[in-house]
Amino acid sequence: MKKTIISAAIVAIINACAPAPAGNTVTSPDGSLKVTVDAPDGVLCYNVIKDNDTIISNSRLGFELMGGNILGIHTEVLSIDRSKVDEDWETVWGEQRIINDNHNGAVYHTAWLDVEVRVFDDGFGFRYIFPENLGNIAIRDELTEFRFTRDDHQAWWLPEDVPYYESYANHTAFKDITCAHTPLTIEGSDGRFYSIHEAAVLDFAKMNLVPESGGALKATLVPWSDGTAVYVGETRVSPWRTVIVSDRTGGLIESRLMLNLNEPCKIEDTSWIRPGKYIGIWWILHKFLYTWAYEPENPEGHGATTERTMRYIDFAADNNIQGVLVEGWNLGWNGDWTKNLFSFTEAYPDYDFDAIMKYAASKGVQMIIHNETAANIDNYFAQIDSAYAMYQRYGMHYVKTGNVNLLIDGKEAHDGQYGVNRLHEIVEKAAQYQICIDEHEPCIPSGVCRTWPNLMTGEAIRGQEHDAWEVDGGNKPEHQTVAPFIRGLAGPMDYTFGTFDFSNPANPQCRTRTTIAKQLAEYVVIYSPLQMANDDPAAYEGVKAFDFIRDVPTDWEQTRVIDAVIGDYIITARQERGGSDWFLGAITDENARELSVPLSFLPKGKWLAQIYSDAADASYETNPTAVDYTEKEVSAKDVLDLKLATSGGTAIRFIKK
Ligand code: NOJ
Ligand code: CA
């Protein structure tokens, strides 16, 4: 009964929304984007205009509380506090070293809810502020809408019902969106590109999007098991709801809107937070060549042995690889490990933890210590101080966490308020012990890594592990040309490429469906400050193409997307941070493709281009390993013609002559 009354009220409210007067408008610094918040007929709404074109109209703002009260109706804007910022800040690591935060802002005060808006040249964000006089509240539903004026847009989006965001993106008409994760990326029928996401999801639930009448999308929050969406207590702000607006596909990736809407770094000494590359006892496990568990009756089958780990450490030390990940070193993997209580300090008998840590330290290699929690965060916190203190004693700064299990602590979603808080607690705890986190099965990121840069990378992607065992035969070739525009807009992805050996004896129907040249190009196209070279070191020995992995950095001065069509191809160029080299990656989907690349991004002068490309007879299906290496002198005036095989790529390093 109550539901009907509320929906009737909502319909009435939508009709009541009308364009708001200019006095309530915040305009971007370049004047092209305008966001207006007002409450015509008492209903809190916003409108967005880009270049005199209304792109989002009459979209509701507010919340429904448990008990039925609604914040955002029978209200009016009482006052507006305006602000203006234009300042540069430096990232600890990232796709761009110096970021300009240039926006105009406003806080709109109403009786029970404030709305803060920031408008940049490349998009806008708004968040809710819950005034202290409201006290503690329980939210049932968020009423925020994104009512685009055109309903013939196309969208790329991740379906909400696949665990850990490990799915392909759907590409549908706007009206065919069901329940979607953000980032949700729109190819506009107006020629523009938009992406809806969030910034600074802390002490709140993640936002998903559901369709509404008239082509609108509405926010919906991932609830607690008791049906409440969010308990608002000490934290009086919601995350930012963000929309990037760009005339170019690449503008979505070059936008720094999400980072600008997170708080500055809270870690004083960041000298221990270092980007880098890693190899690991990992791919041989996913290919079922060895096991995570040590079984006394088959000790040879165990992957994480002292001997193998030291071999990996040697290879890393010799090849400009900074880290070695080892999975299956600790007690807890036997039997159904998703139900076990893992130990984070005790190793299997064939893994000499002390000797390995000392050996790695002596070689200047960091161990990336794997902590699979099986989503039992209570068990993790029972050990976290002793484990992290033990790792820190050896000078080790990296932990890869995993949270495999549909519910955190057996009760709540990873991306509900409880999950968000528990997973974030790990990051703050890790910072106390100077530990960087690579977070698998996380809540999708939202730029919190600006504030806590020890949160280095994470999964939330259908990554390369699916190429080892997935029933559909491995990730389809289009996937990597989409990922940078959906999940990639949320932050670093631990995708884990680097496959050179395409055999898969245990699962012959399944393998990495790219060429080697595409694997190389992915180091430039798919961003993470920690990048894995996933294959067994034996697969790299004596192979010229490995030079590119050895040389490619993972931290950048600046980034340019030269050209892209989502789902077809993408060409990205990045300048090394702390160096003058430029790197370029171009990748394609299942179609072979010729691409022209103007080198106008290169500074003046002559450059040596080291080019790794698909050989003439390369193809991902029949000949993935055929790579050509050529060198060429080039300058900014040149245009390079690239030939990409089916699911192929080109990777180039440009060295200043
Ligand atoms: C899933 C993670 O994504 C993967 O990288 C890891 O190897 C397994 N869980 C085991 O923890
Ligand atoms: Ca995973």
Coordinates of N, CA, C and O and ligand atoms in Angstrom, one line a residue, residues 164 166 286 404 440-442 459-461 463 465-466 469, ligand 2:
Y164 N 31.6 -10.2 -8.3 CA 33.0 -9.5 -8.4 C 33.2 -8.7 -9.6 O 34.4 -8.5 -10.0
E166 N 33.1 -9.6 -12.6 CA 34.0 -10.4 -13.5 C 33.2 -10.8 -14.8 O 33.0 -12.0 -15.0
H286 N 46.6 -21.4 -11.9 CA 45.3 -21.3 -12.6 C 45.3 -22.2 -13.8 O 44.2 -22.7 -14.2
V404 N 37.3 -14.1 -2.0 CA 36.4 -15.0 -2.7 C 35.3 -15.5 -1.7 O 35.7 -16.2 -0.7
H440 N 41.8 -8.1 -4.6 CA 40.9 -8.9 -5.5 C 39.6 -9.1 -4.8 O 39.5 -9.0 -3.6
E441 N 38.6 -9.3 -5.7 CA 37.2 -9.3 -5.2 C 36.9 -8.2 -4.3 O 36.5 -8.3 -3.1
P442 N 37.1 -7.0 -4.8 CA 36.9 -5.8 -4.0 C 35.5 -5.2 -4.2 O 34.7 -5.8 -4.9
E459 N 41.2 -5.9 -8.6 CA 40.6 -6.7 -9.7 C 39.3 -6.0 -10.1 O 39.3 -5.0 -10.8
A460 N 38.1 -6.6 -9.8 CA 36.9 -6.1 -10.2 C 36.8 -6.1 -11.7 O 36.3 -5.1 -12.4
I461 N 37.4 -7.1 -12.4 CA 37.5 -7.1 -13.8 C 37.5 -8.6 -14.2 O 38.1 -9.4 -13.4
G463 N 39.5 -10.7 -15.6 CA 40.9 -10.5 -15.9 C 41.4 -11.8 -16.6 O 40.6 -12.7 -17.0
E465 N 43.0 -14.4 -15.7 CA 42.8 -15.7 -15.1 C 41.7 -16.5 -15.8 O 41.7 -17.7 -15.9
H466 N 40.7 -15.8 -16.3 CA 39.6 -16.4 -17.0 C 40.1 -17.2 -18.3 O 39.4 -18.0 -18.8
W469 N 40.8 -21.1 -17.4 CA 39.8 -22.1 -17.1 C 38.3 -21.8 -17.4 O 37.4 -22.6 -17.1
Ligands
CA2 CA 38.9 -12.9 -9.1

